[in-house]
Coordinates of C-alpha atoms in Angstrom, one line a residue:
Chain A
X1 CA 152.6 151.8 201.7
X2 CA 151.0 149.2 202.9
X3 CA 147.3 147.8 202.2
X4 CA 145.6 145.3 203.5
X5 CA 142.5 143.7 202.0
X6 CA 140.1 141.1 203.8
X7 CA 143.4 139.2 205.6
X8 CA 142.2 136.7 206.9
X9 CA 143.8 133.8 209.5
X10 CA 142.0 130.7 210.9
X11 CA 144.7 128.2 212.6
X12 CA 143.5 124.2 212.4
X13 CA 141.4 123.4 211.0
X14 CA 137.0 121.5 211.8
X15 CA 135.8 122.3 216.2
X16 CA 139.5 123.4 216.8
X17 CA 139.6 125.8 215.0
X18 CA 141.1 128.5 215.9
X19 CA 139.4 132.3 213.6
X20 CA 142.8 134.9 214.9
X21 CA 142.3 137.6 212.5
X22 CA 138.1 138.1 210.9
X23 CA 139.2 139.7 207.5
X24 CA 140.0 143.4 207.5
X25 CA 141.3 145.7 206.0
X26 CA 143.8 148.3 206.2
X27 CA 145.6 150.9 204.6
X28 CA 149.0 153.2 205.7
X29 CA 149.9 156.2 203.5
X30 CA 154.0 156.6 203.5
X31 CA 156.0 157.9 206.1
X32 CA 152.3 157.9 208.6
X33 CA 152.6 155.4 211.9
X34 CA 149.7 153.5 212.7
X35 CA 149.6 151.5 216.4
X36 CA 147.7 148.5 216.7
X37 CA 146.2 148.1 220.0
X38 CA 144.1 145.0 221.8
X39 CA 144.4 142.6 224.4
X40 CA 146.3 140.1 224.6
X41 CA 145.2 137.5 222.0
X42 CA 142.6 139.4 219.9
X43 CA 145.4 139.1 216.7
X44 CA 147.5 141.8 216.3
X45 CA 150.6 140.6 216.5
X46 CA 149.8 137.3 213.9
X47 CA 148.6 140.5 211.6
X48 CA 151.6 141.8 211.8
X49 CA 153.7 138.1 211.4
X50 CA 151.9 137.8 208.5
X51 CA 152.8 142.2 207.0
X52 CA 156.5 140.2 207.0
X53 CA 155.7 136.7 205.7
X54 CA 156.8 134.4 209.1
X55 CA 152.8 133.7 209.0
X56 CA 152.1 131.9 206.7
X57 CA 148.2 129.9 205.7
X58 CA 146.6 133.7 205.7
X59 CA 144.5 134.2 202.7
X60 CA 143.3 138.5 200.9
X61 CA 146.2 140.3 199.7
X62 CA 148.6 142.3 201.3
X63 CA 150.8 145.4 199.9
X64 CA 153.4 146.7 200.2
X65 CA 155.4 149.7 198.1
X66 CA 152.2 148.8 195.5
X67 CA 154.0 145.4 195.2
X68 CA 152.0 142.1 195.8
X69 CA 153.8 139.9 198.8
X70 CA 153.6 136.6 197.9
X71 CA 153.4 133.4 200.8
X72 CA 156.7 133.0 200.3
X73 CA 158.8 136.1 200.9
X74 CA 162.0 136.1 198.3
X75 CA 164.6 139.1 199.0
X76 CA 163.4 141.7 197.0
X77 CA 160.1 141.7 199.5
X78 CA 161.6 141.3 202.5
X79 CA 163.8 144.4 201.5
X80 CA 160.6 146.3 201.6
X81 CA 159.6 145.2 205.5
X82 CA 161.6 145.4 209.0
X83 CA 160.5 143.9 212.6
X84 CA 161.5 144.4 215.6
X85 CA 160.8 141.6 218.1
X86 CA 159.3 142.5 221.8
X87 CA 161.3 140.8 223.9
X88 CA 165.0 142.5 223.3
X89 CA 166.4 139.0 224.9
X90 CA 165.0 136.5 222.5
X91 CA 165.5 138.1 219.1
X92 CA 170.0 138.2 218.9
X93 CA 171.8 134.9 218.6
X94 CA 173.6 134.0 221.9
X95 CA 176.6 133.1 220.2
X96 CA 176.6 135.9 217.5
X97 CA 178.9 139.7 218.3
X98 CA 177.0 142.0 218.8
X99 CA 179.2 143.3 214.5
X100 CA 178.1 140.3 212.6
X101 CA 174.7 139.5 213.7
X102 CA 174.1 143.8 211.4
X103 CA 177.1 142.5 208.5
X104 CA 174.5 138.8 208.5
X105 CA 172.1 140.6 208.1
X106 CA 173.5 143.2 205.6
X107 CA 175.3 140.2 203.7
X108 CA 172.2 138.0 203.3
X109 CA 170.3 141.7 201.8
X110 CA 173.0 141.8 198.9
X111 CA 174.0 144.8 200.8
X112 CA 178.0 145.7 201.4
X113 CA 178.9 144.5 204.6
X114 CA 182.3 146.8 206.2
X115 CA 182.8 146.9 209.4
X116 CA 182.6 151.1 208.1
X117 CA 178.4 150.1 207.4
X118 CA 178.7 148.3 210.7
X119 CA 180.4 151.3 213.0
X120 CA 177.9 153.6 210.9
X121 CA 175.2 151.3 211.5
X122 CA 175.6 151.3 215.6
X123 CA 176.5 155.1 215.8
X124 CA 172.9 155.8 213.8
X125 CA 171.4 154.0 216.7
X126 CA 173.3 156.0 219.4
X127 CA 175.6 153.1 220.5
X128 CA 179.8 152.9 220.4
X129 CA 181.3 151.4 216.8
X130 CA 183.7 149.1 219.3
X131 CA 181.0 147.3 219.8
X132 CA 181.3 145.0 217.5
X133 CA 182.7 143.3 219.6
X134 CA 180.9 142.1 222.3
X135 CA 177.7 139.4 222.5
X136 CA 174.7 140.2 223.3
X137 CA 175.1 138.9 227.3
X138 CA 177.5 141.5 227.3
X139 CA 175.1 144.7 226.7
X140 CA 171.7 145.8 228.9
X141 CA 168.1 144.9 227.9
X142 CA 168.0 149.0 226.1
X143 CA 171.4 148.7 224.3
X144 CA 169.6 145.3 222.7
X145 CA 166.8 146.7 221.5
X146 CA 169.4 149.6 219.4
X147 CA 171.0 146.5 218.7
X148 CA 167.2 145.0 217.0
X149 CA 166.6 148.7 215.8
X150 CA 170.1 148.4 214.2
X151 CA 169.8 145.0 212.7
X152 CA 166.7 146.1 210.9
X153 CA 167.7 149.6 209.1
X154 CA 171.0 148.1 208.1
X155 CA 168.8 146.5 205.4
X156 CA 167.8 150.0 203.5
X157 CA 163.6 149.1 204.4
X158 CA 160.9 152.0 204.3
X159 CA 158.6 150.2 206.1
X160 CA 159.8 148.8 209.6
X161 CA 157.0 147.0 211.9
X162 CA 157.0 147.2 216.0
X163 CA 156.2 143.8 217.8
X164 CA 156.2 145.1 221.7
X165 CA 158.9 147.5 221.2
X166 CA 159.5 148.2 224.1
X167 CA 157.6 146.3 226.7
X168 CA 160.9 144.1 228.3
X169 CA 162.0 147.0 228.6
X170 CA 162.4 149.8 232.1
X171 CA 160.3 153.3 231.6
X172 CA 163.2 155.6 231.7
X173 CA 165.2 153.1 229.1
X174 CA 161.5 153.1 226.8
X175 CA 161.8 156.6 226.4
X176 CA 164.9 156.4 223.9
X177 CA 164.4 153.6 222.6
X178 CA 160.4 155.6 221.7
X179 CA 162.9 159.0 221.2
X180 CA 165.3 157.1 218.3
X181 CA 163.0 155.3 217.0
X182 CA 160.6 158.4 216.5
X183 CA 164.0 160.6 215.4
X184 CA 164.8 158.0 212.6
X185 CA 161.9 157.6 211.2
X186 CA 161.2 161.6 210.8
X187 CA 165.5 161.5 209.3
X188 CA 164.5 158.5 207.3
X189 CA 160.8 159.2 206.1
X190 CA 160.1 155.9 207.3
X191 CA 156.5 153.8 207.3
X192 CA 155.5 152.7 210.9
X193 CA 153.2 150.0 212.3
X194 CA 153.1 149.7 215.7
X195 CA 152.0 146.4 217.8
X196 CA 150.9 146.7 221.5
X197 CA 149.1 147.2 224.2
X198 CA 150.7 150.2 226.1
X199 CA 147.9 152.9 224.8
X200 CA 150.6 155.2 226.6
X201 CA 153.1 154.0 223.7
X202 CA 150.4 155.1 220.6
X203 CA 149.6 158.1 221.7
X204 CA 153.0 159.2 221.7
X205 CA 154.7 157.5 218.5
X206 CA 151.9 156.9 216.0
X207 CA 149.1 159.5 214.4
X208 CA 146.2 156.1 213.9
X209 CA 145.3 153.8 216.4
X210 CA 143.7 151.2 215.6
X211 CA 141.6 149.4 218.3
X212 CA 141.5 146.0 217.7
X213 CA 138.8 143.0 219.5
X214 CA 138.7 139.2 218.6
X215 CA 139.9 139.9 215.6
X216 CA 138.4 143.1 213.6
X217 CA 139.0 145.8 213.8
X218 CA 136.5 147.7 216.3
X219 CA 136.9 151.2 216.3
X220 CA 139.9 153.7 215.7
X221 CA 141.1 156.9 217.3
X222 CA 143.5 159.6 217.2
X223 CA 146.2 160.2 219.8
X224 CA 143.6 163.4 221.2
X225 CA 141.2 161.3 221.5
X226 CA 142.8 159.1 223.7
X227 CA 144.1 162.1 225.7
X228 CA 140.8 163.2 226.4
X229 CA 139.4 159.7 227.1
X230 CA 137.0 160.1 223.6
X231 CA 136.3 157.0 222.0
X232 CA 132.7 155.2 221.0
X233 CA 132.8 151.4 221.9
X234 CA 132.7 150.2 225.1
X235 CA 136.0 148.1 224.5
X236 CA 137.8 150.7 223.7
X237 CA 136.6 152.7 226.6
X238 CA 137.9 149.8 228.9
X239 CA 140.9 149.9 227.5
X240 CA 142.1 153.6 227.9
X241 CA 140.0 154.2 231.7
X242 CA 142.9 150.8 232.1
X243 CA 145.9 152.9 231.2
X244 CA 144.8 155.6 232.3
X245 CA 144.2 153.7 235.9
X246 CA 147.8 152.6 235.8
X247 CA 148.8 156.1 235.2
X248 CA 146.7 156.8 238.4
X249 CA 148.8 153.8 241.0
X250 CA 152.2 153.8 239.4
X251 CA 153.0 157.3 238.6
Chain B
X1 CA 158.7 161.0 227.5
X2 CA 159.7 164.0 225.2
X3 CA 161.0 164.6 222.3
X4 CA 163.5 167.1 222.8
X5 CA 165.7 164.7 224.8
X6 CA 168.8 163.5 223.1
X7 CA 169.0 159.3 221.5
X8 CA 172.6 159.1 222.8
X9 CA 172.6 156.3 224.6
X10 CA 172.8 156.0 228.9
X11 CA 172.2 153.0 229.7
X12 CA 175.5 152.2 230.5
X13 CA 179.1 151.9 229.1
X14 CA 181.3 153.9 228.0
X15 CA 183.2 152.4 225.8
X16 CA 185.9 153.9 223.4
X17 CA 184.9 152.8 219.9
X18 CA 187.6 152.3 218.4
X19 CA 190.6 149.2 220.0
X20 CA 188.8 147.2 221.4
X21 CA 188.6 144.4 218.6
X22 CA 192.4 143.3 220.7
X23 CA 190.6 142.5 223.7
X24 CA 187.7 140.6 221.5
X25 CA 190.8 137.0 221.8
X26 CA 191.3 137.9 225.5
X27 CA 187.5 137.9 226.5
X28 CA 188.1 134.4 224.6
X29 CA 189.9 133.0 227.0
X30 CA 187.8 134.9 229.5
X31 CA 185.2 132.7 229.1
X32 CA 188.3 129.9 229.7
X33 CA 188.3 131.2 233.3
X34 CA 184.9 131.3 233.6
X35 CA 184.2 127.1 232.5
X36 CA 186.6 126.7 234.9
X37 CA 185.4 128.7 237.9
X38 CA 181.9 126.7 237.8
X39 CA 184.1 124.0 236.7
X40 CA 185.4 124.5 240.5
X41 CA 182.6 124.6 241.8
X42 CA 182.4 120.8 240.9
X43 CA 184.6 118.9 242.8
X44 CA 183.5 115.4 241.7
X45 CA 183.2 116.7 238.4
X46 CA 186.7 118.3 238.5
X47 CA 187.7 114.5 240.5
X48 CA 186.7 112.9 236.8
X49 CA 188.5 115.3 234.5
X50 CA 191.8 114.4 236.3
X51 CA 191.2 110.7 235.5
X52 CA 189.8 111.4 233.0
X53 CA 193.6 113.3 232.1
X54 CA 195.6 111.0 233.8
X55 CA 194.7 107.9 231.4
X56 CA 195.3 110.3 227.7
X57 CA 197.8 111.4 229.1
X58 CA 198.3 107.0 230.2
X59 CA 197.4 105.9 227.1
X60 CA 199.5 108.6 225.2
X61 CA 202.7 107.5 227.1
X62 CA 202.2 103.9 227.3
X63 CA 205.3 102.9 225.6
X64 CA 207.3 105.1 228.1
X65 CA 206.1 104.2 231.1
X66 CA 204.3 100.6 230.7
X67 CA 207.4 98.4 232.9
X68 CA 207.2 95.8 230.9
X69 CA 206.1 95.3 227.6
X70 CA 203.1 93.9 227.7
X71 CA 203.1 90.6 225.6
X72 CA 206.5 88.9 226.8
X73 CA 205.8 86.0 228.0
X74 CA 207.3 84.7 230.9
X75 CA 205.7 81.4 231.6
X76 CA 208.0 81.1 234.7
X77 CA 206.7 83.6 236.1
X78 CA 203.1 82.6 235.3
X79 CA 199.8 84.0 238.1
X80 CA 202.0 85.7 240.3
X81 CA 200.6 88.2 243.2
X82 CA 200.3 91.3 243.0
X83 CA 204.1 92.4 244.8
X84 CA 206.5 94.9 244.4
X85 CA 208.3 93.6 241.3
X86 CA 204.4 93.3 239.4
X87 CA 202.4 95.8 241.1
X88 CA 199.3 94.2 239.8
X89 CA 200.5 90.8 240.0
X90 CA 200.7 88.5 235.9
X91 CA 198.1 86.3 234.0
X92 CA 198.8 82.6 232.6
X93 CA 201.2 83.7 230.1
X94 CA 203.6 85.5 232.9
X95 CA 202.5 89.0 231.3
X96 CA 203.0 92.3 233.2
X97 CA 199.1 92.6 234.2
X98 CA 199.2 96.3 234.6
X99 CA 201.5 97.0 232.0
X100 CA 198.3 95.4 229.6
X101 CA 196.3 98.2 231.6
X102 CA 199.1 100.3 230.4
X103 CA 198.6 99.6 227.0
X104 CA 194.8 98.6 226.6
X105 CA 194.2 102.6 227.5
X106 CA 195.5 102.8 224.3
X107 CA 193.1 101.0 222.9
X108 CA 190.1 101.9 225.5
X109 CA 190.6 106.1 224.2
X110 CA 190.6 104.9 220.6
X111 CA 187.9 103.6 220.6
X112 CA 185.6 105.8 222.5
X113 CA 187.4 109.5 220.9
X114 CA 187.0 107.1 217.0
X115 CA 183.5 106.2 218.0
X116 CA 182.9 110.1 219.9
X117 CA 183.7 111.1 216.1
X118 CA 182.0 109.3 213.9
X119 CA 178.5 109.2 216.4
X120 CA 179.0 113.8 217.2
X121 CA 178.5 115.2 213.8
X122 CA 176.0 112.3 212.4
X123 CA 174.4 112.5 214.7
X124 CA 173.9 116.4 215.5
X125 CA 174.0 116.5 211.3
X126 CA 170.6 113.8 211.4
X127 CA 169.4 115.3 214.7
X128 CA 169.4 119.2 213.2
X129 CA 167.9 118.9 209.5
X130 CA 165.2 116.6 211.4
X131 CA 163.9 119.2 214.0
X132 CA 164.6 122.8 211.6
X133 CA 163.4 121.4 208.3
X134 CA 160.6 119.4 210.3
X135 CA 157.8 117.7 207.9
X136 CA 158.9 115.4 205.1
X137 CA 162.4 115.5 206.6
X138 CA 161.7 115.1 210.0
X139 CA 159.4 111.9 209.8
X140 CA 162.0 109.8 207.7
X141 CA 164.6 110.8 209.4
X142 CA 163.0 110.2 212.8
X143 CA 161.3 107.1 211.6
X144 CA 165.4 105.4 210.6
X145 CA 166.4 107.0 213.6
X146 CA 163.7 105.2 216.1
X147 CA 163.9 101.2 214.0
X148 CA 167.8 102.0 214.9
X149 CA 167.1 103.0 218.3
X150 CA 165.1 100.3 219.1
X151 CA 167.8 97.5 218.1
X152 CA 169.2 96.3 221.2
X153 CA 173.0 98.4 220.6
X154 CA 174.9 95.4 221.4
X155 CA 172.9 92.6 219.8
X156 CA 173.2 94.7 216.7
X157 CA 177.1 95.4 217.9
X158 CA 178.1 91.5 217.6
X159 CA 175.6 90.7 214.8
X160 CA 177.7 93.3 212.6
X161 CA 180.9 92.7 214.8
X162 CA 180.2 88.8 213.3
X163 CA 178.8 89.0 210.4
X164 CA 181.8 91.8 208.9
X165 CA 185.0 89.7 211.4
X166 CA 186.9 90.6 214.4
X167 CA 188.7 93.5 215.7
X168 CA 188.5 96.5 217.2
X169 CA 187.7 98.9 213.5
X170 CA 184.5 97.0 213.6
X171 CA 184.7 97.1 216.4
X172 CA 184.5 101.0 216.1
X173 CA 181.8 100.7 213.0
X174 CA 179.9 98.0 214.8
X175 CA 179.0 100.8 218.2
X176 CA 178.8 103.7 216.4
X177 CA 176.2 101.7 214.2
X178 CA 174.6 101.4 216.9
X179 CA 174.2 104.9 219.0
X180 CA 173.7 107.9 217.3
X181 CA 170.0 108.0 218.0
X182 CA 170.7 109.5 221.4
X183 CA 172.2 111.9 219.9
X184 CA 169.9 112.4 216.9
X185 CA 167.5 112.0 218.8
X186 CA 168.9 115.5 221.4
X187 CA 169.7 117.5 218.8
X188 CA 166.3 117.5 216.8
X189 CA 164.9 118.8 220.8
X190 CA 166.9 121.2 221.0
X191 CA 167.0 122.9 216.8
X192 CA 163.6 121.9 217.8
X193 CA 162.8 125.1 220.3
X194 CA 165.4 127.2 219.0
X195 CA 163.9 126.8 216.0
X196 CA 161.5 129.2 217.2
X197 CA 162.9 131.8 218.6
X198 CA 163.7 135.6 217.3
X199 CA 166.7 135.6 216.4
X200 CA 165.6 132.5 213.7
X201 CA 162.8 134.8 212.7
X202 CA 164.5 138.1 212.5
X203 CA 167.4 135.5 210.3
X204 CA 164.5 134.9 207.5
X205 CA 163.5 138.3 208.3
X206 CA 166.7 139.5 205.8
X207 CA 166.1 136.3 204.4
X208 CA 169.0 133.8 204.9
X209 CA 169.0 130.7 202.9
X210 CA 167.7 127.4 205.0
X211 CA 171.0 125.8 205.2
X212 CA 172.8 129.3 205.8
X213 CA 170.0 128.5 209.2
X214 CA 170.5 125.9 209.7
X215 CA 174.2 125.3 209.8
X216 CA 175.1 128.8 211.6
X217 CA 172.5 129.8 214.4
X218 CA 170.2 126.8 215.2
X219 CA 173.7 123.8 214.8
X220 CA 175.8 126.0 216.8
X221 CA 173.2 126.6 220.0
X222 CA 172.9 122.5 219.9
X223 CA 176.3 121.6 220.0
X224 CA 176.5 121.6 224.4
X225 CA 174.0 119.6 225.1
X226 CA 175.3 117.1 222.5
X227 CA 178.9 117.6 224.7
X228 CA 177.5 116.9 227.7
X229 CA 175.5 113.7 225.6
X230 CA 178.4 112.5 224.0
X231 CA 181.1 112.0 227.2
X232 CA 177.8 110.8 229.2
X233 CA 177.9 107.9 226.3
X234 CA 181.6 107.8 226.4
X235 CA 180.6 105.4 229.3
X236 CA 178.5 103.3 228.0
X237 CA 180.8 102.5 224.3
X238 CA 183.2 101.8 226.8
X239 CA 181.3 99.6 228.4
X240 CA 179.9 97.9 224.8
X241 CA 184.0 98.1 223.9
X242 CA 184.3 96.1 226.9
X243 CA 181.8 93.4 226.2
X244 CA 182.7 92.9 222.3
X245 CA 186.7 91.8 223.9
X246 CA 184.4 90.1 226.8
X247 CA 183.0 88.2 224.3
X248 CA 186.5 88.7 221.4
X249 CA 184.9 90.1 218.8
X250 CA 186.6 93.1 219.4
X251 CA 190.7 94.0 219.2
X252 CA 191.7 90.1 219.0
X253 CA 194.9 88.6 221.2
X254 CA 197.2 89.6 221.5
X255 CA 196.2 92.5 221.8
X256 CA 196.1 94.2 226.0
X257 CA 192.0 95.2 225.3
X258 CA 190.1 95.2 229.2
X259 CA 187.6 93.0 228.4
X260 CA 189.3 90.3 226.3
X261 CA 192.3 90.6 229.5
X262 CA 188.5 89.4 232.3
X263 CA 187.8 87.3 229.5
X264 CA 190.7 84.5 229.7
X265 CA 191.4 85.7 233.5
X266 CA 187.9 84.2 234.4
X267 CA 189.4 81.2 234.2
X268 CA 191.5 81.4 237.3
X269 CA 190.1 84.6 239.0
X270 CA 188.7 82.0 242.3
X271 CA 192.9 80.5 242.7
X272 CA 194.4 84.4 241.0
X273 CA 191.4 87.0 241.6
X274 CA 194.0 89.7 240.4
X275 CA 194.1 88.6 236.9
X276 CA 190.5 89.2 236.1
X277 CA 190.0 92.0 238.6
X278 CA 192.7 94.3 237.3
X279 CA 191.1 95.2 234.0
X280 CA 187.8 95.2 236.3
X281 CA 188.3 97.8 237.7
X282 CA 190.6 99.8 235.1
X283 CA 186.9 99.2 233.8
X284 CA 184.7 100.6 236.3
X285 CA 187.4 103.7 236.8
X286 CA 186.7 104.2 232.9
X287 CA 183.2 104.4 233.0
X288 CA 182.7 106.1 236.1
X289 CA 185.1 108.9 235.1
X290 CA 182.9 109.6 231.9
X291 CA 180.0 109.6 233.6
X292 CA 181.0 112.3 236.6
X293 CA 182.5 113.9 234.3
X294 CA 179.3 113.9 231.9
X295 CA 177.5 115.1 234.6
X296 CA 179.6 117.7 235.8
X297 CA 179.5 119.2 231.9
X298 CA 176.1 118.9 232.1
X299 CA 175.4 120.5 235.5
X300 CA 177.0 123.8 233.6
X301 CA 176.5 123.8 230.2
X302 CA 173.0 123.0 230.5
X303 CA 170.9 125.8 231.8
X304 CA 167.3 124.1 232.1
X305 CA 169.4 121.4 234.0
X306 CA 169.1 122.0 237.4
X307 CA 170.9 120.8 241.0
X308 CA 170.2 118.3 242.9

């Protein structure tokens, strides 16, 4: 579903150039759920943003659903992949009602945007249809993240990219959002690409986990590897240890 | 975290599915009410708003509340001190100063409102377009703004009024010409922040066109701070309009314009203080009210501005 070849991203030029992503390859099959983990600043979010076309100036090739992605995306390219952002408080327009946020997404994509469709989209993420009349500030963080997921789903993309979708939420709400995501994936056969620094999220949600370090993938793990704390590189082992430690101190 | 938990919402809000749209309008009313209660925490701001409301009312009702015809001369009654007959005295032609101030409020309010109606949209569109599109658009628009900004406002307005001929209309255009740049700069700064937000990124992902992003996503977020700036600007507009009037380049005699009234009254200042002082007082109160209201609005509308 996603084919990345030699993706290379550099910010700035000359002495101050920052080589963020260093020629990575990534192949994700249809219906697969893959996670990228790593510390902040390792380039994982940049990979996600260039996949959907928010970053320009990358080199290499990106294919989604068999189509080559140009630097500047057209509607047909955008429809293949949508993104859910980290901060549910920043990803909804403060002055647009929930119904407007959803109908805008559908309308801009040239899809039907009638109230029934909005109501169905809200119910699909476990929100009452009446929320369409509310403003984002009248919703909790978890409810907003549900709206953000509904907004991504209403476009009916085969691929959804998730940039730390739960890290801004309470632990109890995190579980609900993750369950919602896995239910929708089973139902629609979606392909997920997670980016997170939370190993427990990826080990719960992903078939394959890629460890990213200084702009390259240093190791590929399975969920079982993480459960058994089995990693070959010291960096990945360090990440696992750190996350286990976190669980010990914060049960 | 297990898959067995049903994905139904538990984080609050068990609102019945439909029938909520009826309350949508009521919630609009709620917002007005919450604005009102925030305003009530700014006692000085309330004073400013009340003074402005009174001024607006006086301006609207001038023909009915002015005790005398503002232009009727009565040389027998010239330069009378304040008394029960003429509360603010009379000027050198025996015209009632209170009546002239009341009619002058009309001219001032009309000038201030017309200038703001021109400057607000122009500054907003230029600034938001510059900030949102960036690159060449930004460079060209902002250099142009810098050029206008580098002129002293009053001098440019003077030159313009002198070239176009004195009058109220030219005064409005002259002041407008020089007062949009601060609004544009402010709108640009806001747009620069808004264009990098996640909700604009999300809108790009579902293919919203640049113009749609500009007018439906970015501009609404810039309006509150522009409104604050415009209100504060109104104080400056009041003063500039009065200055132009004082120099004889604004409203022409016998129109009762506050600046022009000071100008003609300054010859009698030592012996008949009320002639220039009364209009001066009117200008002071008006621009002070605009400033105070603008300050209070900023406290309410601008979350980044912390209260002192």
